[in-house]
Every structure is written in structure tokens, then in C-alpha cells.
Coordinates of C-alpha atoms and ligand atoms in Angstrom, one line a residue:
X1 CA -55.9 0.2 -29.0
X2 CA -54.1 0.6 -32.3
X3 CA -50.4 1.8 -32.6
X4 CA -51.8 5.1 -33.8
X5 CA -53.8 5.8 -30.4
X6 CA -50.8 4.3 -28.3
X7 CA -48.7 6.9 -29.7
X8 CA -50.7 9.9 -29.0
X9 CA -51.6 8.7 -26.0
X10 CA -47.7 8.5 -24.7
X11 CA -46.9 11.7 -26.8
X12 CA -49.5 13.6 -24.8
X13 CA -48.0 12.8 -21.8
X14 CA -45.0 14.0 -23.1
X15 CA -46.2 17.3 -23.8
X16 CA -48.9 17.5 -21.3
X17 CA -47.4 16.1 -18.1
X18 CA -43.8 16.0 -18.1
X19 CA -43.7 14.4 -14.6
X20 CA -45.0 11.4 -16.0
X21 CA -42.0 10.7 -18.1
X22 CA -40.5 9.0 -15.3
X23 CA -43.4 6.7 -15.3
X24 CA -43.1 6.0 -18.7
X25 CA -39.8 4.9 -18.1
X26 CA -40.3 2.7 -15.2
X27 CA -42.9 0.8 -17.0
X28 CA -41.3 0.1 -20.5
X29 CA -37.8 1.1 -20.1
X30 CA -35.3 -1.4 -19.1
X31 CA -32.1 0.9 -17.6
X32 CA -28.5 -0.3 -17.7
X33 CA -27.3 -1.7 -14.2
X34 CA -29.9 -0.3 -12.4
X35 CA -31.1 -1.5 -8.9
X36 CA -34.9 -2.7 -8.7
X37 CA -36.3 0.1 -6.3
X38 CA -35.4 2.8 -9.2
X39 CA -38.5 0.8 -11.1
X40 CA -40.7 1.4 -8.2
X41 CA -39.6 3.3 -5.1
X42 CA -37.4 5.7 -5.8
X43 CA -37.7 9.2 -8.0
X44 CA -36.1 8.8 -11.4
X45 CA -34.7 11.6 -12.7
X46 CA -35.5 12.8 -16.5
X47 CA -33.6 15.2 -18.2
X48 CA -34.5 16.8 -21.0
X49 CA -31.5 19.4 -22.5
X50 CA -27.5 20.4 -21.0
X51 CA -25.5 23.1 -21.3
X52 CA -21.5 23.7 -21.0
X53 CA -21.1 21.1 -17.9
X54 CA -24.5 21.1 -16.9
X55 CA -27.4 19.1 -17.5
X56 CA -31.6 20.2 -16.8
X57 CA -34.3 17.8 -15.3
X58 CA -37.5 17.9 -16.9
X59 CA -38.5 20.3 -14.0
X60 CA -35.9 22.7 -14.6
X61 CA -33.4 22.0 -11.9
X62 CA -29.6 22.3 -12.9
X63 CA -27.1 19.4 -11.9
X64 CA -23.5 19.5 -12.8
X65 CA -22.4 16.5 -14.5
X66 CA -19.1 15.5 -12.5
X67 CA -19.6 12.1 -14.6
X68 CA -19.6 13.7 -18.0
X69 CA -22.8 11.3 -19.0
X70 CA -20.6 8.4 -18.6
X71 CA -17.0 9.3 -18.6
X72 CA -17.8 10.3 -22.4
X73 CA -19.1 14.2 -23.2
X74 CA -15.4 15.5 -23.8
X75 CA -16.9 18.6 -24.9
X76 CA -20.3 19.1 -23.1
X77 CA -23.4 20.1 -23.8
X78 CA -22.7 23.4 -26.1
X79 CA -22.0 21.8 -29.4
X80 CA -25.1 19.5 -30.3
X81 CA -26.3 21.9 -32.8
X82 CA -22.4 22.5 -34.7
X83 CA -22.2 18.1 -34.5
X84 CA -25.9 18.3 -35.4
X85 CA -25.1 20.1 -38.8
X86 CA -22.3 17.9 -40.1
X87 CA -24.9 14.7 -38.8
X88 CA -27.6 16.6 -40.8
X89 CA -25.1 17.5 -43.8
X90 CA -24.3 13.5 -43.5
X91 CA -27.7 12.3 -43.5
X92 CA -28.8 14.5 -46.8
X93 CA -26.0 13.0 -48.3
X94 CA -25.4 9.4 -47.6
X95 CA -27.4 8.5 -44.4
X96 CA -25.8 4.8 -45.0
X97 CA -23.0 2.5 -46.6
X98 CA -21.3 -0.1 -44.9
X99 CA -17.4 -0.6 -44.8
X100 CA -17.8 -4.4 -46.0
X101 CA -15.4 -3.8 -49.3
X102 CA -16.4 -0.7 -49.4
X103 CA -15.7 2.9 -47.9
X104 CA -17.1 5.9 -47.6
X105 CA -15.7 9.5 -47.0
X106 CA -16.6 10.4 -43.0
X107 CA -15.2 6.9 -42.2
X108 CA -11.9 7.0 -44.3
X109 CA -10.8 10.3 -43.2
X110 CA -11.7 9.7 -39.7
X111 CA -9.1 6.7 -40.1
X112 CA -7.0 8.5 -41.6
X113 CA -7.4 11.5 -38.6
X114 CA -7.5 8.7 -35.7
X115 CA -3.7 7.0 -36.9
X116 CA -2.2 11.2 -37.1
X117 CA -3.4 11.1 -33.6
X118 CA -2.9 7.6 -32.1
X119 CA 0.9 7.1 -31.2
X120 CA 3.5 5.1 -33.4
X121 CA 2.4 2.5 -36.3
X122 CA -0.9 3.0 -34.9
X123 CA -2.2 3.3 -38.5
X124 CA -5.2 1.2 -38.9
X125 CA -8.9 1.4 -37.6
X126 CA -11.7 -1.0 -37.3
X127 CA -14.8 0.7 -36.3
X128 CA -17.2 -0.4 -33.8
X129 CA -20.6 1.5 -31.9
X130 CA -19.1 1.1 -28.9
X131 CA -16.0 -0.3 -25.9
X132 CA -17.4 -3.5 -25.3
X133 CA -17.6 -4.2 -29.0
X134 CA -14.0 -2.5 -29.5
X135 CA -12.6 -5.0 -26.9
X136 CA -14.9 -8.0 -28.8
X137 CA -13.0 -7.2 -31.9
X138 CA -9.4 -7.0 -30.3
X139 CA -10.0 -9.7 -28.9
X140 CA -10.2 -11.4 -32.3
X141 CA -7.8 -9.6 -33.8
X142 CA -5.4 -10.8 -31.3
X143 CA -6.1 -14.6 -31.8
X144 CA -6.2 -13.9 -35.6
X145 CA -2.6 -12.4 -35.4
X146 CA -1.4 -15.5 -33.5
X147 CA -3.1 -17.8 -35.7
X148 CA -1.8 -16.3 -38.7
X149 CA 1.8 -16.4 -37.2
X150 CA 2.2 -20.3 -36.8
X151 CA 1.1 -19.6 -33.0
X152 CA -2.7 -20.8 -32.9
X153 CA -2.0 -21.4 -29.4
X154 CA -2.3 -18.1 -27.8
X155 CA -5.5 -18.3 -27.1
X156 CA -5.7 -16.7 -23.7
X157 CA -5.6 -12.8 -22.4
X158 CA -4.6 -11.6 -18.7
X159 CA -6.3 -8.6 -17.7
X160 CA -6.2 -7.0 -14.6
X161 CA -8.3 -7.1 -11.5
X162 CA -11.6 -5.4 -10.7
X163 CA -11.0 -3.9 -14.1
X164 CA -13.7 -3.2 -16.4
X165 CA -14.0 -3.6 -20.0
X166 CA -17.9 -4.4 -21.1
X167 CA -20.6 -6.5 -20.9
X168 CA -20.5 -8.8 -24.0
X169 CA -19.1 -11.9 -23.5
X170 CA -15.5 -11.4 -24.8
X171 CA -15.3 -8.3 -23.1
X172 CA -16.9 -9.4 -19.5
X173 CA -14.6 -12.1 -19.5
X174 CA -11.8 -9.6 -19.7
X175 CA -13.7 -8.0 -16.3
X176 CA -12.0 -8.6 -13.1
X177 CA -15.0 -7.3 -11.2
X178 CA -16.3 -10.4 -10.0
X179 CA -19.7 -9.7 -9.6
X180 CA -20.2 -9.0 -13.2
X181 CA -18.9 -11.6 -14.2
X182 CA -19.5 -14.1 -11.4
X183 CA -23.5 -15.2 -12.3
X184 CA -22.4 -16.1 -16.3
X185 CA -19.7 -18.0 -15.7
X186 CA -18.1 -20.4 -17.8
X187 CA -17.1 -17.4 -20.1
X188 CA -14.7 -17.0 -22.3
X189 CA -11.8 -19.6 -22.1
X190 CA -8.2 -18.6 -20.4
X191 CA -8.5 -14.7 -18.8
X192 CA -6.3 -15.0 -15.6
X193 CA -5.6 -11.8 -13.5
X194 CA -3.0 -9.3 -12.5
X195 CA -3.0 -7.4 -9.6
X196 CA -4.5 -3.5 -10.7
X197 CA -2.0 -0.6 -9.5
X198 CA -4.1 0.2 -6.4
X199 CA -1.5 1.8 -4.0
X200 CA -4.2 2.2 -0.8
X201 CA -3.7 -0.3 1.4
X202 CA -0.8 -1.7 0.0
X203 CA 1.9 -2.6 3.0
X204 CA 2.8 0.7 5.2
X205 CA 6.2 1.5 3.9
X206 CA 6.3 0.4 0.4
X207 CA 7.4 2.7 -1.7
X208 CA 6.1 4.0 -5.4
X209 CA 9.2 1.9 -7.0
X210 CA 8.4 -1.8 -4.5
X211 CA 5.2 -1.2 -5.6
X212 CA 6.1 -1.5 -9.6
X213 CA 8.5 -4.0 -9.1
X214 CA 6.4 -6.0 -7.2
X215 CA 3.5 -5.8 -9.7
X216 CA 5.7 -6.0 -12.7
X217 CA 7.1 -9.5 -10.5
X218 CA 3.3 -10.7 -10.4
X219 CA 2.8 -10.4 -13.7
X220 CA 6.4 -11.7 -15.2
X221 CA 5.2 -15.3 -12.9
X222 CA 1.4 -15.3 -14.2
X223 CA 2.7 -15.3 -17.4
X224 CA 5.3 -18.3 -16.9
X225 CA 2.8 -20.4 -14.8
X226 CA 0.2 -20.0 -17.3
X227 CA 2.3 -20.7 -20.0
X228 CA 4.0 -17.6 -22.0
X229 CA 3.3 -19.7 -25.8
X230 CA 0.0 -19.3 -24.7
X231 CA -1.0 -16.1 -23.9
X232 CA -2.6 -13.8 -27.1
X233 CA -2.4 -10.5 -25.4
X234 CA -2.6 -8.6 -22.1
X235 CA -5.1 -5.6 -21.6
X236 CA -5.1 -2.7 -19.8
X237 CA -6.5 0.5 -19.2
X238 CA -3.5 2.9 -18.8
X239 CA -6.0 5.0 -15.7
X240 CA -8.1 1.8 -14.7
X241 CA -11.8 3.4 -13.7
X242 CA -13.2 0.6 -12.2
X243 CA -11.4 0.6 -8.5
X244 CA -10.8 4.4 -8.8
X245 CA -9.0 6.1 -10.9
X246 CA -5.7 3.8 -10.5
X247 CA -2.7 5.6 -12.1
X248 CA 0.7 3.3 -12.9
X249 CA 2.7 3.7 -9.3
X250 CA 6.1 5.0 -11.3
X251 CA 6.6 6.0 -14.9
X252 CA 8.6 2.5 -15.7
X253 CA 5.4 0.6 -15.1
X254 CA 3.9 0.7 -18.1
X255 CA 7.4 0.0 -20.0
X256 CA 7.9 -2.9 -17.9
X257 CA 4.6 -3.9 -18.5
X258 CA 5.8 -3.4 -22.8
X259 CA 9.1 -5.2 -22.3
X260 CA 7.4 -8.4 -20.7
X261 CA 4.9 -8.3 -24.1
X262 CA 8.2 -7.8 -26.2
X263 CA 9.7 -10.9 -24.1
X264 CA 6.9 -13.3 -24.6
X265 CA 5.8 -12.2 -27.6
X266 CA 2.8 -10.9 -26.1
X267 CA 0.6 -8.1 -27.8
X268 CA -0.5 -5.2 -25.8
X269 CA -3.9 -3.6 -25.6
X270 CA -4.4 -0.3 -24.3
X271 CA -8.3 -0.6 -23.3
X272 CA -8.9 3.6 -23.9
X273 CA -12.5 3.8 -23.8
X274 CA -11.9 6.2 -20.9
X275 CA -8.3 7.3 -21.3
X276 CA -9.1 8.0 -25.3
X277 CA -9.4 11.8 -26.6
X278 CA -8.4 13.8 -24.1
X279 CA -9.1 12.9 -20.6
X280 CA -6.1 12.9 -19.0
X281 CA -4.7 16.1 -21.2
X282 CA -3.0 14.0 -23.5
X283 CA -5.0 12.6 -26.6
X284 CA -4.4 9.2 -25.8
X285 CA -3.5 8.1 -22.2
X286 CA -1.1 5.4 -23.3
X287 CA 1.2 8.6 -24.8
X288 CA 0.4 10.3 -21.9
X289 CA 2.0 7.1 -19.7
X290 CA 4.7 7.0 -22.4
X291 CA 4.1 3.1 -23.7
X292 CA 3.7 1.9 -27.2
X293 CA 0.8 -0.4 -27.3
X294 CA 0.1 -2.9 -30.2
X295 CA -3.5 -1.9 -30.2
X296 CA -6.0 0.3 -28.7
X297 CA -10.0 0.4 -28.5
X298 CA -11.8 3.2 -27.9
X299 CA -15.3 4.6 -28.1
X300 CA -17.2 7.7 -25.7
X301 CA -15.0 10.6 -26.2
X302 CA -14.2 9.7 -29.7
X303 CA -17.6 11.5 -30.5
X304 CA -18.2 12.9 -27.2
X305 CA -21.1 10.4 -27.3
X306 CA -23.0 12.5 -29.5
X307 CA -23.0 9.3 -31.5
X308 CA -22.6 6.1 -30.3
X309 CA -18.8 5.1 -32.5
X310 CA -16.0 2.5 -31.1
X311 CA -13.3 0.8 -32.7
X312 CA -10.0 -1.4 -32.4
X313 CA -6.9 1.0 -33.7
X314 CA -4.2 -1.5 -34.7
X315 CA -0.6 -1.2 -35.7
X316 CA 0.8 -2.0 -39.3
X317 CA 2.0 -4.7 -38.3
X318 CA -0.7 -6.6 -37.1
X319 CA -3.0 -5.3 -39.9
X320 CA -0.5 -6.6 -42.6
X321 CA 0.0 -9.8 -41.0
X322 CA -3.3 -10.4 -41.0
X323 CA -4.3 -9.9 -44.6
X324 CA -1.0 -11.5 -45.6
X325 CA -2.4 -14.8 -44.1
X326 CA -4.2 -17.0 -45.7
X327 CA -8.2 -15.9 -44.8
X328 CA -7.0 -12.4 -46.3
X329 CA -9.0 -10.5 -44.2
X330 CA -9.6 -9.7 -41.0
X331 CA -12.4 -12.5 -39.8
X332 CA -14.5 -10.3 -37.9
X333 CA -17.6 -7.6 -39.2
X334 CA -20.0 -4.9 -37.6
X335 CA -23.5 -3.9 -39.6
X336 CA -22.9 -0.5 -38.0
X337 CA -19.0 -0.2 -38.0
X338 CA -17.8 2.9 -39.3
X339 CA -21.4 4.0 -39.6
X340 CA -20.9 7.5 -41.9
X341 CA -23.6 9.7 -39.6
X342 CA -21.3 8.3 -36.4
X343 CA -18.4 9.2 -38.0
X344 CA -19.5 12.4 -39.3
X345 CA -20.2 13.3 -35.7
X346 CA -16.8 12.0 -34.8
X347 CA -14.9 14.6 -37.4
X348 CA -16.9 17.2 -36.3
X349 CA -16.1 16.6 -32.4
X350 CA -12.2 16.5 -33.1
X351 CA -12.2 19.4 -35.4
X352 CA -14.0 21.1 -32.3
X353 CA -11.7 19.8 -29.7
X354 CA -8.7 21.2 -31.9
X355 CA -10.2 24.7 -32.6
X356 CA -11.2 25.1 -28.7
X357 CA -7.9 23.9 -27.6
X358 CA -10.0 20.4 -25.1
X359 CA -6.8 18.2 -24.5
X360 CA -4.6 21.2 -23.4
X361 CA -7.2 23.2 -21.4
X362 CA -7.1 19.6 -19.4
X363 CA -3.3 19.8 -19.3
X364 CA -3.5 23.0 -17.7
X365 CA -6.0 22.9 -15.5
X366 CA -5.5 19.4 -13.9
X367 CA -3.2 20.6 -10.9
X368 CA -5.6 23.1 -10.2
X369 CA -8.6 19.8 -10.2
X370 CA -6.2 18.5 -8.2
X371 CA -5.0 20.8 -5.2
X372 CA -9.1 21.7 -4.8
X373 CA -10.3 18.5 -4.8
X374 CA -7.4 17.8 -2.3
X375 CA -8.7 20.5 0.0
X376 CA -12.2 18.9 -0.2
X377 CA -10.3 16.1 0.8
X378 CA -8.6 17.6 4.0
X379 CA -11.5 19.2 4.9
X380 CA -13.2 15.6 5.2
X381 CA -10.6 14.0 6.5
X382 CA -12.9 12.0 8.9
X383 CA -14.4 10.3 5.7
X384 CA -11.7 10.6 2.8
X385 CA -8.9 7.7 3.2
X386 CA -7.9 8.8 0.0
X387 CA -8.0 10.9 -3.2
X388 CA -6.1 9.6 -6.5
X389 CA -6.4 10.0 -10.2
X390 CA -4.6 12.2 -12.8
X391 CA -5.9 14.5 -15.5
X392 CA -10.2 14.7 -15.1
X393 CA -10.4 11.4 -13.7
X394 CA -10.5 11.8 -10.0
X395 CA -11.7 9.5 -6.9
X396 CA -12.2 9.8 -3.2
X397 CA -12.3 6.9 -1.3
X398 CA -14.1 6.7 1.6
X399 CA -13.2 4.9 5.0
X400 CA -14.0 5.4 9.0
X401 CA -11.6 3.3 10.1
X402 CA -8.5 4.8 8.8
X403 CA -5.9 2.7 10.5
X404 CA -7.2 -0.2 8.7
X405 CA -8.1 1.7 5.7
X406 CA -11.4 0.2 5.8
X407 CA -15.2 1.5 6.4
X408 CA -15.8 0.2 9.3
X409 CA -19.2 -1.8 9.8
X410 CA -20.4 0.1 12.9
X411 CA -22.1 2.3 13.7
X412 CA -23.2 2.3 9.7
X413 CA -22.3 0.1 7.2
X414 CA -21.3 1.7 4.0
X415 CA -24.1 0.8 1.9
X416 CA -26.5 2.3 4.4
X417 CA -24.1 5.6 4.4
X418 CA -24.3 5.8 0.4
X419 CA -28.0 5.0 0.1
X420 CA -29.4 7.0 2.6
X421 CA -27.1 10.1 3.3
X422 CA -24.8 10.4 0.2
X423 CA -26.6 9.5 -2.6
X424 CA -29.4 12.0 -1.4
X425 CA -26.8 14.8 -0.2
X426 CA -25.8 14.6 -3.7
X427 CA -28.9 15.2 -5.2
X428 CA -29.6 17.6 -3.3
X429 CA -26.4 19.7 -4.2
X430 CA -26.7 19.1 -7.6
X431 CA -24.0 17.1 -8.5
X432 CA -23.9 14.3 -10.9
X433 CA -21.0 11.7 -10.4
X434 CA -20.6 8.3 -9.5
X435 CA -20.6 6.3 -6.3
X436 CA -20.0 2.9 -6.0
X437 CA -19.3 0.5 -3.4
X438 CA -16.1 -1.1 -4.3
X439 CA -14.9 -4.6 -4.4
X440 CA -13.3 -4.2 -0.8
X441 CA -16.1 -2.8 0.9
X442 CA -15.0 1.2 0.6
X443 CA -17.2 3.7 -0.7
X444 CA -15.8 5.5 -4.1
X445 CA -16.7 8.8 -5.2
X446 CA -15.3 10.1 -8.8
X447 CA -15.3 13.0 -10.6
X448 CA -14.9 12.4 -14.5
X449 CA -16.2 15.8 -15.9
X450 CA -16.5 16.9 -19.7
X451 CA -13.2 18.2 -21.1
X452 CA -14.3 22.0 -21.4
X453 CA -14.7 22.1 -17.5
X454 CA -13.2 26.0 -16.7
X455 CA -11.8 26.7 -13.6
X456 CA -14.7 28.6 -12.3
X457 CA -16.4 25.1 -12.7
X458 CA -13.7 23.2 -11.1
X459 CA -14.3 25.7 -7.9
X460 CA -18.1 25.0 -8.4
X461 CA -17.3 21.0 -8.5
X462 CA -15.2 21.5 -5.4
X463 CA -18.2 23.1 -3.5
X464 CA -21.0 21.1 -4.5
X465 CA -19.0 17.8 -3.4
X466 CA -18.0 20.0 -0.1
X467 CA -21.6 21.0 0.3
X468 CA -22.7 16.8 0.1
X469 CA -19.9 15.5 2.0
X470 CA -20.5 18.2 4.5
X471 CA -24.1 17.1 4.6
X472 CA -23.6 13.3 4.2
X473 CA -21.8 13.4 7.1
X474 CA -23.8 15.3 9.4
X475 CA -26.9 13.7 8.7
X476 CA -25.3 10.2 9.1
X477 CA -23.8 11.3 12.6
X478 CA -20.4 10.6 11.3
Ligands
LIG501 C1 -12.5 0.9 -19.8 C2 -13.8 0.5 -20.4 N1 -13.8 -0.4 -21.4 C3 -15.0 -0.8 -22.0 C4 -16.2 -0.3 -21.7 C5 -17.4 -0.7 -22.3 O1 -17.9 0.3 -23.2 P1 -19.5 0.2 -23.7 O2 -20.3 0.4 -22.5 O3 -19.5 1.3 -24.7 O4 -19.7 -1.1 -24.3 C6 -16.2 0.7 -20.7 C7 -17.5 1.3 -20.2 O5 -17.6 2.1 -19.4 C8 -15.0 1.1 -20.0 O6 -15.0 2.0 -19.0

């Protein structure tokens, strides 16, 4: 068969048979963390166009995407064709140029927009596609700022755990979720780590303020038993995703957290990939927590993923010191960073989240998020242990046993309760967000939805995850 036949042959099926799409992609497609029985078993959902918060299968059936793809489509589905102009407008002019020595206009002025943005001497932007690579080049920039400085010994990062923060192997190393990291190991040298800001299940009594000062404690001895001279930089997201939408336990947690850095002569990265443009109603979730940080990555809502676009945003301070030393540069490069269609798109996306007003309509309409996911929450209450998060990152957490605060193992084990009654219940409302078993055994449920969510969306969120928990449950006997 030559190429030409192969591609009529698939694009037929494209056009003839839509079902078999899914085919298609079981056969030749190989999906991002996704479990073996999606390749064979199990229907695969394809879908083909969104709108607003909603996204269509190939069949014509509406979800609403609580996940916002990936924690990423600030604005939705509505503005692919106004992005699409400026990528089109791009691509006529200058499809290509790198930022090796030289720049080009949709990558300078994003730059130049991202520091007016990003809080205090946050004036300087390395791009990357994406938040693993972000995290890849902090890392580097970290070591090279050290390095430069006489201190060539700070060579190792603490991160915190079950955190995530990519799959590369800078960035998985950062991970504290063990079992994506676990089957690689050795990885990268020196990541030790903290204890996240998980208050569930912490001791019965503790208040918000133990809490802080205990973890601010953990962290101050971490950092003298692993040896201050040699740590480069701690990371953190300031909402962690990965073990539910962990928010700092009191407002002096993350200035604690800045005043240990300042002590040890640590630097501080603020891992936004999630936090970043928007989701938590302020632009930048490190502002929003009120802490400098000495760097930030970023990537997803940057464009709204209409284009993949990351990047490292650095202070003066480290920049300068950097190309004061004596490589002169900053020792790291990206074929595609600062690509100028990306950062068209990018422009485009922020000029639209200004004009419609994204990061305040979040602002505003967060309590409400709030008080009607809470009375999801208390109408569950056999399930729901808890409900945490802040801005339009939510997340349920699921448990039987609620003295221990723990799903219990009879008479059906969580992963038995996601797989076959929630996961389908959830389907079959409609709803898109993400489930996940976490690292103690608890099912997790969150709700991440694009930026331009309305509040007649937030009631329809609140009824579709009513309408699955309601059926979850009564189908699993619980
Ligand atoms: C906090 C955080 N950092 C980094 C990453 C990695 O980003 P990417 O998948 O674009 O490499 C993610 C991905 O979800 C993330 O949530």
C-alpha cells in the first residue's frame, strides 16, 4: 500500500464512519497515562468541536468540561476562530524564527506583557512548549544562579509531597507522587520532600495556625539536616493539584515558607502551570497567596492551550546574575521556545481575558462555586469526607469510613467504586472532570472548569455531579 492509498483510506473513515475514529486511535495512538483496557475494552470517547464550557463527541452528545481540557482552557471553547486569526495573521507573516540571539515581535511583547503581569522584579521570560519543560529550565536556572554566585554546591531542590510537576526527568524528579516516579528511579540527584498542606486527616484538634507552624517546623529541619549550603531552590505550587486542591492552611504560610528561602539563601519557585492566568481570580496564584517568588513557570492557561507555550519567568536579579557570570548566557535552549505562532496565540488569549473581564468574573463568582458545591457536598454526606480548594479549583474527597477518614475496604473497595459506578455515572451525566484514586487510598473528584464558567453553569456543574453522585451511589449500594 503506498502512503497515498493509506491516507485515503484513514481519511475515509474519517468522513465516512466517524465511529471508527476511536478505532483509529486505539490502534496507532499512544494516549498520555492511560490504562490498557482504554486500548481494547472500553469505549473511547472522540470529540470533535466545544463550545463556551462544553465539549461534543463525535456523535453529538454534549459533556461539560469540569476539567477545562486539562486544567488549561481559561477561556473555553468560544474563541478558537478570534486566536485563530492572530495564529493565521502570524503564520502569513513569519510562521518561524527562533529566540537563539534573536527576537521576534509576538515573543518580545509577550515578555514584555507576562513581567506587567507577573508580581515584583518578575521581569524576565524564557519560553518553553510546555510545564514539564518550564520546571526543566528552572531547574537549570537555579543551579546556574548558584554556580555563578561562588555556591556550585546547591545542587539539590525540596519539593513537596504527592506534588506534581511533569514527566521529564528534571521535572519527575521534583514529583512527590511516588508512583510516577517510583519505576525510573535513580533520577535526578538530591529532591527530598516536605509535607504538602493537606489539612484532612491531620490530628483532630489542630488548628489552621498548628498546622502552619508545624509544616513551616518540617521544612525549617529538612533544610538543616540536608544541609542549607546545599539546597538550589524549593518548589511549590501555591494550590498543589495533585492530592486535591491543597490551599496554604493560614495566610503566613507561604511567607514563612519565603522567609526560610531568604534565611538559607534559598530561591523560590512558584510551580504555576495550574495557578497561572487566572484560576484562582487572581492572575497569578502566588499574588493571590501574597508571596514573592524568585521564579515562576507556567504553561496551559497562558494560551488557554490553544497553543501549546510554557516558560520559566525570572526575577532581575537572577537574570543579571546570570549573564554577568562568566558563560554570559543562560546555559540552557528550546527549538520551539518562544515559538511566534504560540505566542501570537498567547497575546491574543490575554487581550481576550482583559476585554471579557476572565480573572475577575473568577473573583466574583468563586463563593458562589463554593457554597453550591458545598451543598453537593452535604447532600452526599455519606460519601464526601471532604470538599477543599479556592478560586475554580475544587475537590471532593471521598471516604465511607468517616471516623477514620478513610474509604473503607468493605463492602467495595474504592477502585471498584470509581471504575464501575462513578466513572460510568459520570458519563452518563455528562460531566467531564477528573477522578483519581489518591496516594492514601481515597477517591478524589475535582472540578477545574474554564475561566468563563457563568453562574448558570456553576448551577449546571452542581447538578450534573449531584445527578452522578446520586447515581454512583445507588448503584454501588452505598
Ligand atoms: C503543577 C504542574 N506542573 C507541571 C505540569 C507539567 O506540565 P506539562 O504536562 O505541560 O509538561 C503539570 C501538568 O499538569 C502541572 O499540573
Amino acid at each position: 500500500m503506498t502512503m497515498q492509498q493509506e491516507f485515503s483510506d484513514v481519511s475515509a473513515q474519517l468522513t465516512n464512519t466517524p465511529s471508527g475514529l476511536a478505532e483509529i486511535a486505539k490502534r496507532h495512538l499512544v494516549m498520555n497515562f492511560t490504562p490498557a483496557s482504554k486500548y481494547r475494552d472500553d469505549e473511547l470517547p472522540v470529540f470533535v468541536r466545544g463550545e463556551h464550557c462544553s465539549v461534543f463527541d463525535e456523535n453529538g452528545r454534549r459533556f461539560f468540561d469540569g476539567l477545562a481540557g486539562l486544567f488549561c482552557v481559561q477561556l473555553g471553547y468560544t474563541h478558537g476562530a478570534e486566536v485563530g486569526d492572530a495564529v493565521r495573521d502570524q503564520l502569513a507573516a513569519l510562521p518561524f524564527q527562533t529566540t537563539w540571539s534573536v527576537a521576534h515581535p509576538p515573543a518580545a511583547l509577550l515578555a514584555q506583557k507576562i513581567a506587567e503581569l507577573a508580581p515584583g522584579d518578575l521581569n524576565r521570560v524564557f519560553f518553553a512548549s510546555g510545564g514539564g519543560e518550564s520546571n526543566e529550565a528552572a531547574i537549570k536556572l537555579a543551579r546556574q544562579f548558584h554556580i555563578t554566585r561562588g555556591e556550585g554546591t546547591r545542587t539539590k531542590f525540596i519539593a513537596r509531597r504527592v506534588a506534581y510537576h511533569g514527566t521529564s526527568f528534571g521535572a519527575m524528579s521534583l514529583n512527590g507522587m511516588t508512583d510516577v516516579r517510583k519505576m525510573f528511579e535513580p533520577l535526578m540527584h538530591g529532591v527530598s520532600h516536605t509535607h504538602n498542606t493537606k489539612r484532612y486527616r491531620r490530628p483532630e484538634g489542630e488548628t489552621a495556625e498548628q498546622t502552619t507552624a508545624f509544616l513551616l517546623g518540617e521544612l525549617e529541619s529538612l533544610i538543616v539536616q540536608e544541609g542549607a549550603d546545599t539546597i538550589a531552590a524549593i518548589i511549590m505550587e501555591p494550590l498543589q493539584n495533585a492530592g486535591g486542591s491543597l490551599t496554604p492552611p493560614t495566610p503566613d504560610y507561604f511567607p514563612g515558607v519565603r522567609a526560610l528561602c531568604d534565611k538559607y539563601g534559598i530561591l523560590l519557585i512558584a510551580d504555576e502551570v495550574i495557578t497561572g492566568y487566572g484560576r484562582l481570580g487572581s492572575w497569578f496564584g502566588s499574588a493571590h497567596y501574597g508571596f514573592q517568588p524568585d521564579m515562576i513557570t507556567f504553561a496551559k492557561g497562558i494560551a488557554s492551550a490553544y497553543m501549546p507555550l510554557g516558560g520559566v519567568i525570572a526575577s532581575d536579579r537572577i537574570i543579571e546574575t546570570v549573564l554577568d557570570g562568566p558563560l554570559g548566557m543562560f546555559n540552557h535552549a528550546l527549538t520551539y521556545g518562544g515559538h511566534p505562532v504560540a505566542c501570537a496565540a498567547a497575546l491574543k488569549n490575554l487581550e481576550i481575558m482583559e476585554r471579557e473581564g476572565v480573572v475577575e468574573n473568577v473573583a466574583e463568582l468563586s463563593p458562589y462555586l463554593g457554597e453550591k458545591l458545598a451543598e453537593v457536598a452535604s447532600q452526599h454526606a455519606t460519601i464526601v469526607g471532604d470538599l477543599r480548594g479556592d478560586g475554580f479549583h475544587r475537590t471532593f474527597e471521598l471516604v465511607t469510613d468517616h471516623a477514620a477518614k478513610r474509604w473503607a475496604e468493605t463492602p467495595l473497595n474504592a477502585g471498584d467504586f470509581v471504575g464501575g459506578h462513578l466513572n460510568p455515572a459520570l458519563a452518563q451525566a455528562g460531566l467531564l472532570c477528573r477522578v483519581a484514586i489518591d496516594a492514601e487510598g481515597n477517591p478524589l473528584v475535582q472540578v477545574s472548569p474554564p475561566l468563563v464558567m457563568t453562574r448558570a453553569d456553576i448551577d449546571e456543574l452542581a447538578g450534573l455531579l449531584d445527578q452522578a453522585f446520586t447515581a454512583a451511589t445507588a448503584s454501588a449500594g452505598l
